[in-house]
mmCIF file of C-alpha atoms in Angstrom:
data_model
loop_
_atom_site.group_PDB
_atom_site.id
_atom_site.type_symbol
_atom_site.label_atom_id
_atom_site.label_comp_id
_atom_site.label_asym_id
_atom_site.label_seq_id
_atom_site.Cartn_x
_atom_site.Cartn_y
_atom_site.Cartn_z
ATOM 1 C CA UNK A 28 -18.334 34.076 -1.341
ATOM 2 C CA UNK A 29 -15.771 35.322 0.486
ATOM 3 C CA UNK A 30 -12.472 33.388 -0.913
ATOM 4 C CA UNK A 31 -9.296 32.002 1.171
ATOM 5 C CA UNK A 32 -6.059 30.562 -1.091
ATOM 6 C CA UNK A 33 -5.980 26.845 -1.562
ATOM 7 C CA UNK A 34 -3.514 25.636 1.850
ATOM 8 C CA UNK A 35 -0.288 23.683 0.837
ATOM 9 C CA UNK A 36 -1.467 19.755 1.650
ATOM 10 C CA UNK A 37 0.157 18.134 4.175
ATOM 11 C CA UNK A 38 3.398 15.875 2.713
ATOM 12 C CA UNK A 39 2.430 11.685 2.975
ATOM 13 C CA UNK A 40 4.230 9.768 5.917
ATOM 14 C CA UNK A 41 7.110 8.692 3.829
ATOM 15 C CA UNK A 42 7.832 12.672 2.562
ATOM 16 C CA UNK A 43 6.902 14.020 6.293
ATOM 17 C CA UNK A 44 9.981 11.143 7.916
ATOM 18 C CA UNK A 45 12.471 12.551 4.715
ATOM 19 C CA UNK A 46 11.992 15.972 5.337
ATOM 20 C CA UNK A 47 10.843 15.706 9.539
ATOM 21 C CA UNK A 48 12.984 13.046 10.897
ATOM 22 C CA UNK A 49 16.680 14.563 11.361
ATOM 23 C CA UNK A 50 14.421 18.039 12.927
ATOM 24 C CA UNK A 51 12.472 15.929 15.475
ATOM 25 C CA UNK A 52 15.683 13.088 16.145
ATOM 26 C CA UNK A 53 18.596 16.196 16.864
ATOM 27 C CA UNK A 54 15.820 18.533 19.604
ATOM 28 C CA UNK A 55 15.477 15.534 21.304
ATOM 29 C CA UNK A 56 19.219 14.640 21.695
ATOM 30 C CA UNK A 57 20.092 18.379 22.020
ATOM 31 C CA UNK A 58 17.285 19.017 25.137
ATOM 32 C CA UNK A 59 17.114 15.580 25.935
ATOM 33 C CA UNK A 60 13.942 13.255 25.562
ATOM 34 C CA UNK A 61 13.706 15.065 29.142
ATOM 35 C CA UNK A 62 12.597 18.275 27.920
ATOM 36 C CA UNK A 63 10.169 17.660 25.381
ATOM 37 C CA UNK A 64 7.868 14.429 27.874
ATOM 38 C CA UNK A 65 5.998 14.855 30.125
ATOM 39 C CA UNK A 66 5.641 11.831 33.277
ATOM 40 C CA UNK A 67 1.712 12.058 33.836
ATOM 41 C CA UNK A 68 3.573 10.473 37.637
ATOM 42 C CA UNK A 69 6.334 9.760 39.015
ATOM 43 C CA UNK A 70 7.550 6.905 39.532
ATOM 44 C CA UNK A 71 6.570 4.923 42.490
ATOM 45 C CA UNK A 72 8.699 2.751 44.856
ATOM 46 C CA UNK A 73 8.364 -0.905 43.231
ATOM 47 C CA UNK A 74 9.574 -4.527 44.109
ATOM 48 C CA UNK A 75 10.794 -3.571 40.308
ATOM 49 C CA UNK A 76 11.182 -1.400 39.165
ATOM 50 C CA UNK A 77 8.531 0.479 35.962
ATOM 51 C CA UNK A 78 9.616 0.609 32.578
ATOM 52 C CA UNK A 79 8.607 3.747 30.260
ATOM 53 C CA UNK A 80 7.141 3.554 27.614
ATOM 54 C CA UNK A 81 5.796 7.200 25.649
ATOM 55 C CA UNK A 82 3.007 8.389 24.215
ATOM 56 C CA UNK A 83 2.372 11.436 21.901
ATOM 57 C CA UNK A 84 0.335 13.822 23.938
ATOM 58 C CA UNK A 85 -0.947 16.999 22.150
ATOM 59 C CA UNK A 86 -2.681 19.839 24.264
ATOM 60 C CA UNK A 87 -5.986 18.774 25.954
ATOM 61 C CA UNK A 88 -6.660 15.686 23.835
ATOM 62 C CA UNK A 89 -9.138 12.938 24.424
ATOM 63 C CA UNK A 90 -10.407 11.436 22.146
ATOM 64 C CA UNK A 91 -8.694 7.973 21.178
ATOM 65 C CA UNK A 92 -7.140 8.792 23.876
ATOM 66 C CA UNK A 93 -9.833 8.044 26.581
ATOM 67 C CA UNK A 94 -8.818 4.130 27.460
ATOM 68 C CA UNK A 95 -4.981 5.303 28.018
ATOM 69 C CA UNK A 96 -5.719 8.323 30.908
ATOM 70 C CA UNK A 97 -8.181 5.815 32.204
ATOM 71 C CA UNK A 98 -5.786 3.192 32.858
ATOM 72 C CA UNK A 99 -3.501 5.638 34.263
ATOM 73 C CA UNK A 100 -6.142 6.898 36.728
ATOM 74 C CA UNK A 101 -6.849 3.544 37.838
ATOM 75 C CA UNK A 102 -2.841 2.135 38.460
ATOM 76 C CA UNK A 103 -3.388 -0.313 35.537
ATOM 77 C CA UNK A 104 -0.210 0.733 33.507
ATOM 78 C CA UNK A 105 1.443 0.208 36.771
ATOM 79 C CA UNK A 106 -0.100 -3.458 37.530
ATOM 80 C CA UNK A 107 1.377 -4.153 34.645
ATOM 81 C CA UNK A 108 4.344 -2.689 35.218
ATOM 82 C CA UNK A 109 5.057 0.289 32.766
ATOM 83 C CA UNK A 110 4.925 3.787 33.179
ATOM 84 C CA UNK A 111 3.295 6.192 30.758
ATOM 85 C CA UNK A 112 5.326 8.855 29.810
ATOM 86 C CA UNK A 113 3.580 11.742 27.612
ATOM 87 C CA UNK A 114 5.693 13.713 24.687
ATOM 88 C CA UNK A 115 4.520 16.843 23.861
ATOM 89 C CA UNK A 116 4.433 17.017 19.770
ATOM 90 C CA UNK A 117 2.853 19.289 17.393
ATOM 91 C CA UNK A 118 0.408 16.424 14.661
ATOM 92 C CA UNK A 119 2.117 17.175 11.927
ATOM 93 C CA UNK A 120 4.648 14.923 14.196
ATOM 94 C CA UNK A 121 2.378 11.435 14.823
ATOM 95 C CA UNK A 122 4.386 9.829 12.195
ATOM 96 C CA UNK A 123 7.723 9.863 12.495
ATOM 97 C CA UNK A 124 7.554 10.278 16.401
ATOM 98 C CA UNK A 125 6.664 6.675 16.998
ATOM 99 C CA UNK A 126 8.991 5.499 13.642
ATOM 100 C CA UNK A 127 11.617 6.908 14.838
ATOM 101 C CA UNK A 128 11.657 6.065 18.646
ATOM 102 C CA UNK A 129 11.001 8.960 20.069
ATOM 103 C CA UNK A 130 7.838 7.941 20.794
ATOM 104 C CA UNK A 131 6.653 3.860 21.151
ATOM 105 C CA UNK A 132 3.241 4.154 20.605
ATOM 106 C CA UNK A 133 0.808 6.304 18.503
ATOM 107 C CA UNK A 134 -3.216 6.261 19.222
ATOM 108 C CA UNK A 135 -5.617 6.636 16.927
ATOM 109 C CA UNK A 136 -4.880 5.811 13.743
ATOM 110 C CA UNK A 137 -7.569 5.500 11.506
ATOM 111 C CA UNK A 138 -7.136 2.510 9.735
ATOM 112 C CA UNK A 139 -7.818 4.344 6.556
ATOM 113 C CA UNK A 140 -4.719 6.388 7.886
ATOM 114 C CA UNK A 141 -2.408 3.564 8.947
ATOM 115 C CA UNK A 142 -2.983 1.042 5.457
ATOM 116 C CA UNK A 143 -1.801 4.198 3.610
ATOM 117 C CA UNK A 144 1.292 4.639 6.213
ATOM 118 C CA UNK A 145 1.603 0.970 5.456
ATOM 119 C CA UNK A 146 1.051 1.382 1.947
ATOM 120 C CA UNK A 147 4.773 3.335 2.138
ATOM 121 C CA UNK A 148 6.186 0.209 3.893
ATOM 122 C CA UNK A 149 6.578 2.327 7.211
ATOM 123 C CA UNK A 150 7.496 -0.987 9.660
ATOM 124 C CA UNK A 151 4.636 -0.713 11.949
ATOM 125 C CA UNK A 152 2.135 -2.398 13.481
ATOM 126 C CA UNK A 153 -1.978 -2.145 14.928
ATOM 127 C CA UNK A 154 -1.483 -4.278 18.135
ATOM 128 C CA UNK A 155 -4.891 -3.339 19.649
ATOM 129 C CA UNK A 156 -8.248 -1.386 18.922
ATOM 130 C CA UNK A 157 -8.935 1.127 21.036
ATOM 131 C CA UNK A 158 -10.767 3.444 19.779
ATOM 132 C CA UNK A 159 -14.541 4.201 20.534
ATOM 133 C CA UNK A 160 -16.284 1.701 18.397
ATOM 134 C CA UNK A 161 -18.140 4.071 15.009
ATOM 135 C CA UNK A 162 -22.207 3.355 16.230
ATOM 136 C CA UNK A 163 -24.923 5.402 13.479
ATOM 137 C CA UNK A 164 -26.637 5.165 17.166
ATOM 138 C CA UNK A 165 -24.682 7.854 17.885
ATOM 139 C CA UNK A 166 -22.259 10.683 17.745
ATOM 140 C CA UNK A 167 -19.496 10.986 14.909
ATOM 141 C CA UNK A 168 -16.758 12.284 13.166
ATOM 142 C CA UNK A 169 -18.373 14.198 10.218
ATOM 143 C CA UNK A 170 -19.471 17.278 7.723
ATOM 144 C CA UNK A 171 -20.681 20.017 9.164
ATOM 145 C CA UNK A 172 -22.193 22.866 7.012
ATOM 146 C CA UNK A 173 -24.613 26.283 8.390
ATOM 147 C CA UNK A 174 -27.558 25.444 9.247
ATOM 148 C CA UNK A 175 -29.138 27.199 6.784
ATOM 149 C CA UNK A 176 -27.350 26.206 3.773
ATOM 150 C CA UNK A 177 -28.850 25.153 0.806
ATOM 151 C CA UNK A 178 -26.641 22.069 0.768
ATOM 152 C CA UNK A 179 -28.772 18.871 1.792
ATOM 153 C CA UNK A 180 -26.497 15.903 0.419
ATOM 154 C CA UNK A 181 -23.888 15.139 -1.124
ATOM 155 C CA UNK A 182 -24.941 15.904 -4.469
ATOM 156 C CA UNK A 183 -25.074 19.246 -3.533
ATOM 157 C CA UNK A 184 -21.393 18.970 -2.520
ATOM 158 C CA UNK A 185 -20.023 19.742 -6.580
ATOM 159 C CA UNK A 186 -18.842 22.293 -7.299
ATOM 160 C CA UNK A 187 -17.822 23.294 -3.520
ATOM 161 C CA UNK A 188 -15.147 24.615 -1.451
ATOM 162 C CA UNK A 189 -14.660 21.606 1.644
ATOM 163 C CA UNK A 190 -12.466 22.464 5.059
ATOM 164 C CA UNK A 191 -9.734 19.364 6.202
ATOM 165 C CA UNK A 192 -7.751 19.408 8.963
ATOM 166 C CA UNK A 193 -5.679 17.873 6.287
ATOM 167 C CA UNK A 194 -5.532 16.791 2.555
ATOM 168 C CA UNK A 195 -3.444 13.808 3.523
ATOM 169 C CA UNK A 196 -5.500 12.373 6.409
ATOM 170 C CA UNK A 197 -8.205 10.265 7.590
ATOM 171 C CA UNK A 198 -10.778 13.305 7.033
ATOM 172 C CA UNK A 199 -10.193 13.858 3.644
ATOM 173 C CA UNK A 200 -10.280 9.811 2.489
ATOM 174 C CA UNK A 201 -13.533 9.620 4.602
ATOM 175 C CA UNK A 202 -15.178 12.881 2.869
ATOM 176 C CA UNK A 203 -14.531 11.816 -0.469
ATOM 177 C CA UNK A 204 -16.019 7.604 -0.414
ATOM 178 C CA UNK A 205 -19.536 10.127 0.914
ATOM 179 C CA UNK A 206 -18.544 12.063 -2.122
ATOM 180 C CA UNK A 207 -18.206 8.695 -4.909
ATOM 181 C CA UNK A 208 -21.650 7.625 -3.327
ATOM 182 C CA UNK A 209 -23.088 10.334 -4.495
ATOM 183 C CA UNK A 210 -21.549 9.603 -7.970
ATOM 184 C CA UNK A 211 -19.362 12.950 -7.353
ATOM 185 C CA UNK A 212 -15.126 12.839 -8.351
ATOM 186 C CA UNK A 213 -12.231 13.643 -5.783
ATOM 187 C CA UNK A 214 -11.909 16.827 -8.666
ATOM 188 C CA UNK A 215 -15.191 17.786 -8.619
ATOM 189 C CA UNK A 216 -14.657 18.845 -5.348
ATOM 190 C CA UNK A 217 -11.875 22.238 -3.458
ATOM 191 C CA UNK A 218 -9.989 20.123 -0.416
ATOM 192 C CA UNK A 219 -8.313 22.962 2.193
ATOM 193 C CA UNK A 220 -5.671 22.192 4.444
ATOM 194 C CA UNK A 221 -7.998 23.734 7.597
ATOM 195 C CA UNK A 222 -5.630 24.070 10.939
ATOM 196 C CA UNK A 223 -8.947 22.097 13.575
ATOM 197 C CA UNK A 224 -9.721 25.903 15.223
ATOM 198 C CA UNK A 225 -10.015 28.007 12.361
ATOM 199 C CA UNK A 226 -13.392 25.410 10.636
ATOM 200 C CA UNK A 227 -15.667 26.981 12.106
ATOM 201 C CA UNK A 228 -14.286 30.988 11.923
ATOM 202 C CA UNK A 229 -13.665 29.915 8.395
ATOM 203 C CA UNK A 230 -17.271 27.819 7.687
ATOM 204 C CA UNK A 231 -19.079 31.336 9.159
ATOM 205 C CA UNK A 232 -17.264 33.334 6.709
ATOM 206 C CA UNK A 233 -17.997 31.482 4.350
ATOM 207 C CA UNK A 234 -14.033 30.967 3.011
ATOM 208 C CA UNK A 235 -15.860 26.945 2.084
ATOM 209 C CA UNK A 236 -19.427 25.806 2.392
ATOM 210 C CA UNK A 237 -18.108 22.023 4.633
ATOM 211 C CA UNK A 238 -15.988 21.657 7.004
ATOM 212 C CA UNK A 239 -14.843 17.793 8.402
ATOM 213 C CA UNK A 240 -14.951 18.319 12.301
ATOM 214 C CA UNK A 241 -13.202 15.637 14.480
ATOM 215 C CA UNK A 242 -13.893 15.649 18.085
ATOM 216 C CA UNK A 243 -14.091 18.087 19.826
ATOM 217 C CA UNK A 244 -14.878 20.270 16.759
ATOM 218 C CA UNK A 245 -17.718 18.419 16.000
ATOM 219 C CA UNK A 246 -19.199 18.140 20.385
ATOM 220 C CA UNK A 247 -18.950 21.849 19.765
ATOM 221 C CA UNK A 248 -21.122 22.411 16.676
ATOM 222 C CA UNK A 249 -23.415 19.487 17.778
ATOM 223 C CA UNK A 250 -23.988 21.725 21.352
ATOM 224 C CA UNK A 251 -24.792 25.102 19.264
ATOM 225 C CA UNK A 252 -27.613 24.028 16.884
ATOM 226 C CA UNK A 253 -26.258 25.972 14.314
ATOM 227 C CA UNK A 254 -24.681 23.390 11.889
ATOM 228 C CA UNK A 255 -25.847 20.743 10.481
ATOM 229 C CA UNK A 256 -23.660 17.599 10.184
ATOM 230 C CA UNK A 257 -24.196 16.028 5.691
ATOM 231 C CA UNK A 258 -23.087 12.777 7.244
ATOM 232 C CA UNK A 259 -21.277 11.044 9.881
ATOM 233 C CA UNK A 260 -18.136 8.405 9.335
ATOM 234 C CA UNK A 261 -20.535 5.592 10.515
ATOM 235 C CA UNK A 262 -22.596 6.221 7.141
ATOM 236 C CA UNK A 263 -19.734 5.062 5.221
ATOM 237 C CA UNK A 264 -20.543 1.400 6.713
ATOM 238 C CA UNK A 265 -23.676 1.865 8.040
ATOM 239 C CA UNK A 266 -23.077 -1.090 11.074
ATOM 240 C CA UNK A 267 -21.310 -0.744 14.472
ATOM 241 C CA UNK A 268 -17.848 -0.872 13.225
ATOM 242 C CA UNK A 269 -13.792 -0.613 14.862
ATOM 243 C CA UNK A 270 -11.858 2.621 13.719
ATOM 244 C CA UNK A 271 -8.067 1.689 14.329
ATOM 245 C CA UNK A 272 -6.372 1.832 17.763
ATOM 246 C CA UNK A 273 -2.665 1.387 18.880
ATOM 247 C CA UNK A 274 0.410 1.004 16.190
ATOM 248 C CA UNK A 275 3.454 1.090 17.525
ATOM 249 C CA UNK A 276 7.119 0.066 15.241
ATOM 250 C CA UNK A 277 7.884 -3.155 14.498
ATOM 251 C CA UNK A 278 11.427 -2.573 16.171
ATOM 252 C CA UNK A 279 9.335 -1.765 19.552
ATOM 253 C CA UNK A 280 7.752 -5.114 19.582
ATOM 254 C CA UNK A 281 11.215 -6.601 19.196
ATOM 255 C CA UNK A 282 13.211 -4.454 21.478
ATOM 256 C CA UNK A 283 10.297 -4.551 24.092
ATOM 257 C CA UNK A 284 8.150 -7.392 23.401
ATOM 258 C CA UNK A 285 7.109 -7.500 27.532
ATOM 259 C CA UNK A 286 6.583 -3.674 27.604
ATOM 260 C CA UNK A 287 3.913 -4.269 24.249
ATOM 261 C CA UNK A 288 2.381 -6.764 26.176
ATOM 262 C CA UNK A 289 1.545 -4.733 29.494
ATOM 263 C CA UNK A 290 0.560 -1.791 27.529
ATOM 264 C CA UNK A 291 -2.170 -3.924 25.259
ATOM 265 C CA UNK A 292 -3.268 -6.063 28.418
ATOM 266 C CA UNK A 293 -3.679 -2.909 30.310
ATOM 267 C CA UNK A 294 -5.352 -1.582 27.744
ATOM 268 C CA UNK A 295 -7.982 -4.235 27.863
ATOM 269 C CA UNK A 296 -8.330 -3.759 31.592
ATOM 270 C CA UNK A 297 -9.211 0.091 30.785
ATOM 271 C CA UNK A 298 -11.790 -1.730 28.255
ATOM 272 C CA UNK A 299 -13.432 -3.821 30.718
ATOM 273 C CA UNK A 300 -14.349 -0.689 33.211
ATOM 274 C CA UNK A 301 -15.137 1.695 30.496
ATOM 275 C CA UNK A 302 -17.747 -0.136 29.246
ATOM 276 C CA UNK A 303 -19.741 -1.405 31.473
ATOM 277 C CA UNK A 304 -20.093 2.838 32.825
ATOM 278 C CA UNK A 305 -18.800 4.382 29.686
ATOM 279 C CA UNK A 306 -19.733 7.939 31.573
ATOM 280 C CA UNK A 307 -16.828 7.638 33.595
ATOM 281 C CA UNK A 308 -14.711 7.561 30.642
ATOM 282 C CA UNK A 309 -16.701 10.805 29.871
ATOM 283 C CA UNK A 310 -16.743 12.535 33.457
ATOM 284 C CA UNK A 311 -12.907 11.490 33.834
ATOM 285 C CA UNK A 312 -12.076 13.462 30.542
ATOM 286 C CA UNK A 313 -14.208 16.419 32.295
ATOM 287 C CA UNK A 314 -12.120 15.745 35.381
ATOM 288 C CA UNK A 315 -8.860 15.854 33.679
ATOM 289 C CA UNK A 316 -9.628 18.854 31.917
ATOM 290 C CA UNK A 317 -9.833 17.715 28.674
ATOM 291 C CA UNK A 318 -13.085 17.891 28.516
ATOM 292 C CA UNK A 319 -15.581 21.090 28.443
ATOM 293 C CA UNK A 320 -18.467 19.640 30.357
ATOM 294 C CA UNK A 321 -20.468 21.394 28.630
ATOM 295 C CA UNK A 322 -19.685 19.589 25.636
ATOM 296 C CA UNK A 323 -18.576 16.320 26.955
ATOM 297 C CA UNK A 324 -22.211 14.872 25.531
ATOM 298 C CA UNK A 325 -22.419 16.111 22.620
ATOM 299 C CA UNK A 326 -19.340 13.833 21.568
ATOM 300 C CA UNK A 327 -20.286 11.268 22.320
ATOM 301 C CA UNK A 328 -24.008 11.136 21.637
ATOM 302 C CA UNK A 329 -26.185 13.357 19.544
ATOM 303 C CA UNK A 330 -28.486 15.034 22.710
ATOM 304 C CA UNK A 331 -27.337 16.076 25.755
ATOM 305 C CA UNK A 332 -30.054 13.017 26.841
ATOM 306 C CA UNK A 333 -27.007 11.122 29.187
ATOM 307 C CA UNK A 334 -27.687 8.147 27.298
ATOM 308 C CA UNK A 335 -24.401 6.670 26.772
ATOM 309 C CA UNK A 336 -25.371 2.984 25.626
ATOM 310 C CA UNK A 337 -24.596 3.249 22.520
ATOM 311 C CA UNK A 338 -20.709 4.622 23.310
ATOM 312 C CA UNK A 339 -18.557 1.314 23.740
ATOM 313 C CA UNK A 340 -14.541 -0.071 22.934
ATOM 314 C CA UNK A 341 -13.583 -2.975 21.520
ATOM 315 C CA UNK A 342 -13.692 -6.023 23.373
ATOM 316 C CA UNK A 343 -10.626 -6.948 25.041
ATOM 317 C CA UNK A 344 -8.921 -4.851 23.063
ATOM 318 C CA UNK A 345 -8.851 -7.307 20.233
ATOM 319 C CA UNK A 346 -8.469 -5.995 16.687
ATOM 320 C CA UNK A 347 -11.598 -7.884 14.095
ATOM 321 C CA UNK A 348 -9.841 -8.443 10.088
ATOM 322 C CA UNK A 349 -13.527 -8.094 8.340
ATOM 323 C CA UNK A 350 -13.563 -4.129 10.178
ATOM 324 C CA UNK A 351 -9.847 -3.924 8.666
ATOM 325 C CA UNK A 352 -10.359 -5.525 5.699
ATOM 326 C CA UNK A 353 -14.238 -2.433 4.462
ATOM 327 C CA UNK A 354 -11.092 0.294 6.100
ATOM 328 C CA UNK A 355 -8.011 -0.879 3.296
ATOM 329 C CA UNK A 356 -10.836 -1.362 -0.030
ATOM 330 C CA UNK A 357 -11.601 2.283 1.262
ATOM 331 C CA UNK A 358 -7.852 2.991 1.058
ATOM 332 C CA UNK A 359 -7.614 0.777 -2.233
ATOM 333 C CA UNK A 360 -10.270 2.864 -3.705
ATOM 334 C CA UNK A 361 -8.337 6.039 -3.946
ATOM 335 C CA UNK A 362 -5.131 4.537 -4.728
ATOM 336 C CA UNK A 363 -3.507 5.471 -1.527
ATOM 337 C CA UNK A 364 -3.023 1.800 -1.298
ATOM 338 C CA UNK A 365 -2.309 -0.407 -4.411
ATOM 339 C CA UNK A 366 -4.400 -3.010 -4.786
ATOM 340 C CA UNK A 367 -3.117 -6.235 -3.311
ATOM 341 C CA UNK A 368 -0.603 -5.011 -1.378
ATOM 342 C CA UNK A 369 -2.077 -5.290 1.606
ATOM 343 C CA UNK A 370 -4.188 -7.562 2.740
ATOM 344 C CA UNK A 371 -5.928 -6.541 6.486
ATOM 345 C CA UNK A 372 -4.089 -9.168 9.086
ATOM 346 C CA UNK A 373 -0.693 -7.309 7.411
ATOM 347 C CA UNK A 374 -2.261 -4.200 9.767
ATOM 348 C CA UNK A 375 -1.986 -5.912 12.792
ATOM 349 C CA UNK A 376 -1.659 -8.458 14.909
ATOM 350 C CA UNK A 377 -2.944 -9.720 18.188
ATOM 351 C CA UNK A 378 -0.882 -12.088 19.284
ATOM 352 C CA UNK A 379 0.104 -9.037 22.016
ATOM 353 C CA UNK A 380 -3.163 -9.798 23.402
ATOM 354 C CA UNK A 381 -3.286 -12.020 26.738
ATOM 355 C CA UNK A 382 -7.688 -12.353 25.174
ATOM 356 C CA UNK A 383 -6.474 -13.473 22.034
ATOM 357 C CA UNK A 384 -7.253 -17.282 21.140
ATOM 358 C CA UNK A 385 -4.606 -19.666 18.975
#
């Protein structure tokens, strides 16, 4: 087996803020926010001006962003008086961008990752559950090996090299919990930080023994048929469960509560459309050039049968506390969050959702 050097781990969210805040804000002020931002559509004439809100984007990003583009396509943001503006930034600016105000919402925040952020006392909170529901009947992110690999179960990974997007990100923590259930400690495997686009290469060359793949990489591996998935994250809960969603900074809620309400309401309206016809969501991703039509079915299903019945989003975007509590418990077991430092209710609010009761 060829050997590659251990990649330097990504810093924690707090360290990212201290290291990146100055660079990011100076960049924004020097070039102007418009220089790093790309409006999806130009503002149309209206009786009242639309209020802009900013979301980080990355090339061809789709998974976890489905509702954002569906709401834009259906004109739901405009109906609620707001306008989407995409800010092109790399993945490592995910937390600092929303915390510093360069963006207003960060999408696709896994609860376990967000628990880690809040454990560092960052003033952010989730306002809507916008990721697709994790369902054992569907496909999902997880750990892959070569189809003919002798690794058949978690116990076989002891002493092996596992590639993840970052050793300080959800992929690593999902994998560690999977291993823990088989009695394997974190220090009994070697986790390596490898960029998403290099995961298949390092697995093929034997530089690592397994890779954790998010969408769309997991869909690509699933379609090729020359890889085998050891686990998907639904295996951790063993049931349908919410994964995460849209977060914003508490200061933005105080400054622009009407924008937050409008965003949540438009997203809830998009969910009603998506849940009624989940295939239309995949078709939209293909239309926008964010999904390879050959890979699209494999992003959410285990085959290309065209059965998308397991693909659903949380009803009305409402956050379920018991689901948040499940992921928080995993974060606490891994010491990402000190025991008793946070409650599930500290991580989210349904107060800006028009469908919330009470």
